[in-house]
PDB file of C-alpha atoms in Angstrom:
ATOM      1  CA  MET F  26      18.978  13.818   1.249  1.00 52.00           C
ATOM      2  CA  SER F  27      20.683  10.742  -0.127  1.00 75.00           C
ATOM      3  CA  LYS F  28      19.884   9.123  -3.453  1.00 76.00           C
ATOM      4  CA  TYR F  29      18.583   6.059  -1.634  1.00 75.00           C
ATOM      5  CA  MET F  30      16.099   8.094   0.429  1.00 77.00           C
ATOM      6  CA  LEU F  31      14.817   9.831  -2.700  1.00 82.00           C
ATOM      7  CA  THR F  32      14.343   6.459  -4.370  1.00 80.00           C
ATOM      8  CA  MET F  33      12.391   5.142  -1.380  1.00 80.00           C
ATOM      9  CA  LEU F  34      10.244   8.308  -1.145  1.00 84.00           C
ATOM     10  CA  PHE F  35       9.410   7.882  -4.822  1.00 86.00           C
ATOM     11  CA  LEU F  36       8.802   4.128  -4.505  1.00 85.00           C
ATOM     12  CA  PHE F  37       6.364   4.300  -1.564  1.00 88.00           C
ATOM     13  CA  PRO F  38       3.444   6.101  -3.237  1.00 88.00           C
ATOM     14  CA  ILE F  39       4.115   4.611  -6.662  1.00 90.00           C
ATOM     15  CA  LEU F  40       3.942   1.022  -5.397  1.00 88.00           C
ATOM     16  CA  ILE F  41       0.750   1.732  -3.442  1.00 89.00           C
ATOM     17  CA  LEU F  42      -0.920   3.346  -6.458  1.00 90.00           C
ATOM     18  CA  VAL F  43       0.167   0.616  -8.861  1.00 89.00           C
ATOM     19  CA  GLN F  44      -1.005  -2.095  -6.460  1.00 88.00           C
ATOM     20  CA  VAL F  45      -4.379  -0.502  -5.793  1.00 90.00           C
ATOM     21  CA  LEU F  46      -5.171   0.749  -9.299  1.00 89.00           C
ATOM     22  CA  VAL F  47      -3.690  -2.057 -11.413  1.00 90.00           C
ATOM     23  CA  PHE F  48      -2.605  -5.226  -9.654  1.00 85.00           C
ATOM     24  CA  ASN F  49      -5.602  -5.568  -7.311  1.00 83.00           C
ATOM     25  CA  HIS F  50      -7.770  -5.925 -10.409  1.00 84.00           C
ATOM     26  CA  ILE F  51      -5.699  -8.764 -11.875  1.00 83.00           C
ATOM     27  CA  MET F  52      -6.513 -12.349 -10.999  1.00 82.00           C
ATOM     28  CA  LEU F  53      -5.008 -14.920 -13.337  1.00 80.00           C
ATOM     29  CA  PHE F  54      -6.973 -18.167 -13.721  1.00 83.00           C
ATOM     30  CA  ASN F  55      -8.950 -17.326 -10.565  1.00 81.00           C
ATOM     31  CA  LEU F  56      -5.824 -18.181  -8.558  1.00 80.00           C
ATOM     32  CA  ALA F  57      -2.945 -15.728  -8.867  1.00 86.00           C
ATOM     33  CA  VAL F  58      -3.015 -12.193  -7.469  1.00 88.00           C
ATOM     34  CA  PRO F  59       0.200 -10.159  -7.853  1.00 91.00           C
ATOM     35  CA  PHE F  60       1.476  -8.350  -4.766  1.00 92.00           C
ATOM     36  CA  VAL F  61       4.172  -5.881  -5.855  1.00 92.00           C
ATOM     37  CA  PHE F  62       3.828  -3.355  -3.036  1.00 93.00           C
ATOM     38  CA  ILE F  63       5.820  -5.619  -0.690  1.00 93.00           C
ATOM     39  CA  TYR F  64       8.880  -4.694  -2.753  1.00 93.00           C
ATOM     40  CA  PHE F  65       9.086  -1.555  -0.597  1.00 92.00           C
ATOM     41  CA  ILE F  66       9.483  -3.657   2.554  1.00 93.00           C
ATOM     42  CA  LEU F  67      12.079  -5.873   0.911  1.00 92.00           C
ATOM     43  CA  ARG F  68      14.126  -2.821  -0.186  1.00 90.00           C
ATOM     44  CA  LEU F  69      14.527  -1.447   3.331  1.00 89.00           C
ATOM     45  CA  PRO F  70      18.113  -1.822   4.619  1.00 88.00           C
ATOM     46  CA  ILE F  71      18.840  -4.773   6.886  1.00 88.00           C
ATOM     47  CA  GLY F  72      20.355  -2.602   9.627  1.00 84.00           C
ATOM     48  CA  MET F  73      17.415  -0.187   9.789  1.00 87.00           C
ATOM     49  CA  PRO F  74      15.903  -0.009  13.293  1.00 88.00           C
ATOM     50  CA  ALA F  75      13.255  -2.695  13.785  1.00 90.00           C
ATOM     51  CA  ASN F  76      10.584  -0.294  15.067  1.00 93.00           C
ATOM     52  CA  LEU F  77      10.924   1.864  11.939  1.00 91.00           C
ATOM     53  CA  VAL F  78      10.739  -1.149   9.620  1.00 91.00           C
ATOM     54  CA  LEU F  79       7.675  -2.473  11.444  1.00 94.00           C
ATOM     55  CA  SER F  80       5.989   0.939  11.381  1.00 94.00           C
ATOM     56  CA  LEU F  81       6.628   1.532   7.677  1.00 92.00           C
ATOM     57  CA  SER F  82       5.489  -1.996   6.859  1.00 94.00           C
ATOM     58  CA  PHE F  83       2.298  -1.601   8.845  1.00 94.00           C
ATOM     59  CA  LEU F  84       1.661   1.769   7.183  1.00 93.00           C
ATOM     60  CA  ILE F  85       2.039   0.470   3.632  1.00 93.00           C
ATOM     61  CA  GLY F  86      -0.098  -2.561   4.434  1.00 91.00           C
ATOM     62  CA  MET F  87      -2.797  -0.432   6.036  1.00 94.00           C
ATOM     63  CA  LEU F  88      -2.861   1.989   3.097  1.00 92.00           C
ATOM     64  CA  VAL F  89      -3.324  -0.895   0.669  1.00 91.00           C
ATOM     65  CA  ASP F  90      -6.027  -2.311   2.960  1.00 91.00           C
ATOM     66  CA  ILE F  91      -7.881   1.000   3.036  1.00 91.00           C
ATOM     67  CA  PHE F  92      -7.965   1.299  -0.751  1.00 89.00           C
ATOM     68  CA  SER F  93      -8.596  -2.422  -1.335  1.00 86.00           C
ATOM     69  CA  ASP F  94     -11.353  -2.898   1.243  1.00 84.00           C
ATOM     70  CA  THR F  95      -9.507  -5.731   2.952  1.00 84.00           C
ATOM     71  CA  PRO F  96      -9.747  -5.038   6.682  1.00 86.00           C
ATOM     72  CA  GLY F  97      -6.274  -5.513   8.097  1.00 87.00           C
ATOM     73  CA  VAL F  98      -5.180  -8.504   5.988  1.00 90.00           C
ATOM     74  CA  ASN F  99      -2.287  -6.745   4.253  1.00 90.00           C
ATOM     75  CA  ALA F 100      -1.344  -4.781   7.367  1.00 93.00           C
ATOM     76  CA  LEU F 101      -0.955  -7.995   9.350  1.00 94.00           C
ATOM     77  CA  ALA F 102       0.931  -9.798   6.594  1.00 93.00           C
ATOM     78  CA  CYS F 103       3.256  -6.813   6.026  1.00 94.00           C
ATOM     79  CA  THR F 104       4.013  -6.491   9.738  1.00 95.00           C
ATOM     80  CA  VAL F 105       4.865 -10.198   9.989  1.00 95.00           C
ATOM     81  CA  LEU F 106       6.956  -9.892   6.823  1.00 94.00           C
ATOM     82  CA  ALA F 107       8.932  -7.043   8.406  1.00 94.00           C
ATOM     83  CA  ALA F 108       9.444  -9.096  11.573  1.00 95.00           C
ATOM     84  CA  VAL F 109      10.895 -12.099   9.708  1.00 95.00           C
ATOM     85  CA  LYS F 110      12.909 -10.122   7.135  1.00 93.00           C
ATOM     86  CA  THR F 111      16.222 -10.051   8.997  1.00 91.00           C
ATOM     87  CA  PRO F 112      16.230 -13.736  10.076  1.00 92.00           C
ATOM     88  CA  VAL F 113      15.316 -14.838   6.539  1.00 93.00           C
ATOM     89  CA  PHE F 114      18.043 -12.599   5.108  1.00 92.00           C
ATOM     90  CA  TYR F 115      20.682 -14.070   7.399  1.00 90.00           C
ATOM     91  CA  ALA F 116      19.544 -17.582   6.504  1.00 91.00           C
ATOM     92  CA  TYR F 117      20.991 -16.952   3.022  1.00 90.00           C
ATOM     93  CA  VAL F 118      23.768 -14.409   3.702  1.00 88.00           C
ATOM     94  CA  PRO F 119      26.603 -14.829   6.233  1.00 85.00           C
ATOM     95  CA  ARG F 120      26.370 -12.383   9.114  1.00 83.00           C
ATOM     96  CA  ASP F 121      29.210  -9.847   9.314  1.00 79.00           C
ATOM     97  CA  ASP F 122      29.740  -6.096   9.663  1.00 68.00           C
ATOM     98  CA  LYS F 123      29.301  -5.431   5.928  1.00 72.00           C
ATOM     99  CA  THR F 124      25.817  -6.912   5.790  1.00 72.00           C
ATOM    100  CA  LYS F 125      24.393  -4.727   8.570  1.00 77.00           C
ATOM    101  CA  ARG F 126      23.774  -1.816   6.198  1.00 79.00           C
ATOM    102  CA  ILE F 127      23.089  -3.673   2.975  1.00 85.00           C
ATOM    103  CA  VAL F 128      19.969  -3.128   0.880  1.00 86.00           C
ATOM    104  CA  PRO F 129      18.676  -6.462  -0.455  1.00 87.00           C
ATOM    105  CA  ALA F 130      18.802  -6.255  -4.249  1.00 86.00           C
ATOM    106  CA  ILE F 131      20.127  -8.145  -7.251  1.00 87.00           C
ATOM    107  CA  SER F 132      23.107  -5.807  -7.510  1.00 84.00           C
ATOM    108  CA  THR F 133      24.174  -6.293  -3.879  1.00 85.00           C
ATOM    109  CA  LEU F 134      23.412  -9.994  -3.319  1.00 85.00           C
ATOM    110  CA  GLY F 135      23.684 -11.486  -6.773  1.00 86.00           C
ATOM    111  CA  TRP F 136      20.707 -12.954  -8.554  1.00 87.00           C
ATOM    112  CA  GLN F 137      20.821 -16.423  -6.955  1.00 91.00           C
ATOM    113  CA  THR F 138      20.931 -15.289  -3.336  1.00 91.00           C
ATOM    114  CA  TYR F 139      18.432 -12.522  -3.994  1.00 90.00           C
ATOM    115  CA  ALA F 140      16.083 -14.977  -5.725  1.00 93.00           C
ATOM    116  CA  LYS F 141      16.170 -17.320  -2.712  1.00 94.00           C
ATOM    117  CA  PHE F 142      15.539 -14.436  -0.310  1.00 94.00           C
ATOM    118  CA  LEU F 143      12.772 -13.013  -2.492  1.00 94.00           C
ATOM    119  CA  ILE F 144      10.907 -16.288  -3.051  1.00 96.00           C
ATOM    120  CA  THR F 145      10.960 -17.030   0.677  1.00 95.00           C
ATOM    121  CA  MET F 146       9.659 -13.605   1.633  1.00 95.00           C
ATOM    122  CA  VAL F 147       6.955 -13.543  -1.042  1.00 95.00           C
ATOM    123  CA  ALA F 148       5.840 -17.069  -0.095  1.00 95.00           C
ATOM    124  CA  ILE F 149       5.531 -16.074   3.572  1.00 95.00           C
ATOM    125  CA  PHE F 150       3.493 -13.013   2.654  1.00 94.00           C
ATOM    126  CA  CYS F 151       1.170 -14.796   0.209  1.00 93.00           C
ATOM    127  CA  LEU F 152       0.551 -17.786   2.455  1.00 92.00           C
ATOM    128  CA  LEU F 153      -0.204 -15.599   5.462  1.00 92.00           C
ATOM    129  CA  CYS F 154      -2.369 -13.262   3.421  1.00 90.00           C
ATOM    130  CA  PHE F 155      -4.586 -16.046   2.052  1.00 89.00           C
ATOM    131  CA  ILE F 156      -4.814 -17.925   5.349  1.00 88.00           C
ATOM    132  CA  VAL F 157      -5.961 -14.763   7.137  1.00 87.00           C
ATOM    133  CA  GLU F 158      -8.299 -13.771   4.301  1.00 83.00           C
ATOM    134  CA  TYR F 159     -10.133 -17.096   4.186  1.00 81.00           C
ATOM    135  CA  PHE F 160      -9.680 -17.857   7.898  1.00 76.00           C
ATOM    136  CA  SER F 161     -10.636 -21.473   7.355  1.00 68.00           C
ATOM    137  CA  PHE F 162      -8.787 -24.705   6.747  1.00 67.00           C
ATOM    138  CA  ALA F 163     -11.775 -26.199   4.898  1.00 69.00           C
ATOM    139  CA  GLY F 164     -10.340 -25.251   1.508  1.00 77.00           C
ATOM    140  CA  PHE F 165      -6.697 -25.696   2.471  1.00 82.00           C
ATOM    141  CA  LEU F 166      -5.673 -27.026  -0.963  1.00 86.00           C
ATOM    142  CA  ASN F 167      -7.316 -24.017  -2.597  1.00 85.00           C
ATOM    143  CA  ILE F 168      -5.438 -21.713  -0.207  1.00 86.00           C
ATOM    144  CA  LEU F 169      -2.148 -23.467  -1.051  1.00 88.00           C
ATOM    145  CA  ALA F 170      -2.865 -23.221  -4.786  1.00 88.00           C
ATOM    146  CA  MET F 171      -3.656 -19.514  -4.546  1.00 89.00           C
ATOM    147  CA  ALA F 172      -0.625 -18.833  -2.368  1.00 90.00           C
ATOM    148  CA  GLY F 173       1.675 -20.789  -4.682  1.00 92.00           C
ATOM    149  CA  THR F 174       0.523 -19.156  -7.902  1.00 93.00           C
ATOM    150  CA  SER F 175       0.456 -15.697  -6.336  1.00 92.00           C
ATOM    151  CA  THR F 176       3.968 -16.284  -5.010  1.00 94.00           C
ATOM    152  CA  ALA F 177       5.245 -17.217  -8.465  1.00 94.00           C
ATOM    153  CA  LEU F 178       3.566 -14.260 -10.180  1.00 93.00           C
ATOM    154  CA  SER F 179       4.654 -11.755  -7.519  1.00 93.00           C
ATOM    155  CA  PHE F 180       8.196 -13.163  -7.531  1.00 95.00           C
ATOM    156  CA  PHE F 181       8.626 -12.632 -11.267  1.00 94.00           C
ATOM    157  CA  LEU F 182       7.146  -9.133 -11.169  1.00 93.00           C
ATOM    158  CA  ILE F 183       9.255  -8.008  -8.199  1.00 93.00           C
ATOM    159  CA  PHE F 184      12.382  -9.590  -9.679  1.00 91.00           C
ATOM    160  CA  GLY F 185      11.709  -7.671 -12.894  1.00 90.00           C
ATOM    161  CA  ILE F 186      11.130  -4.404 -11.033  1.00 88.00           C
ATOM    162  CA  ASP F 187      14.377  -4.856  -9.105  1.00 88.00           C
ATOM    163  CA  SER F 188      16.319  -5.504 -12.286  1.00 87.00           C
ATOM    164  CA  LEU F 189      15.051  -2.163 -13.637  1.00 85.00           C
ATOM    165  CA  ILE F 190      16.174  -0.148 -10.599  1.00 78.00           C
ATOM    166  CA  LYS F 191      19.506   1.543 -11.201  1.00 69.00           C
ATOM    167  CA  PRO F 192      22.330  -0.286  -9.338  1.00 64.00           C
ATOM    168  CA  ASP F 193      23.741   2.939  -7.836  1.00 55.00           C
ATOM    169  CA  ALA F 194      20.697   3.205  -5.579  1.00 45.00           C
ATOM    170  CA  ASN F 195      21.234  -0.332  -4.273  1.00 45.00           C
ATOM    171  CA  ILE F 196      24.627   0.197  -2.677  1.00 50.00           C
ATOM    172  CA  LEU F 197      25.131   0.365   1.053  1.00 50.00           C
ATOM    173  CA  VAL F 198      23.145   2.991   2.871  1.00 47.00           C
ATOM    174  CA  THR F 199      25.239   5.671   4.568  1.00 43.00           C
TER     175      THR F 199
END
């Protein structure tokens, strides 16, 4: 089993546990909720088969939903996030043969490109999550405020987590 697969097998349960036991109980200023478990979806290789990415994303979202008592909100947002991951990635990175197997990370993309990719993905997830959760446009400014602050908080936490991951595990998947 490759080093990358071991890292991902370790990351999956750890991110779910940390999200459910720690980050679900944090709400800064009644606005910002950190979502770090989506880091697993962002770490999947770009060239991984779409059905596998969608299935893993749905699974991690559903597991967080089960333990958070949010019926399907995270599962839906994670599935949509998996569906838009490749197009968002190629919006910031030129498409060629080398990028088909790349794992999005600071060490492979550089911090500027990775930051653009990460902020876009986290913003999509947070906005979708809060729109589905409230399912109303009556408090649209409140939804935007919560999505914006949650995006910023999640971005900084995920960026920090990625900077702690050893660069050897970020190289191209074989």
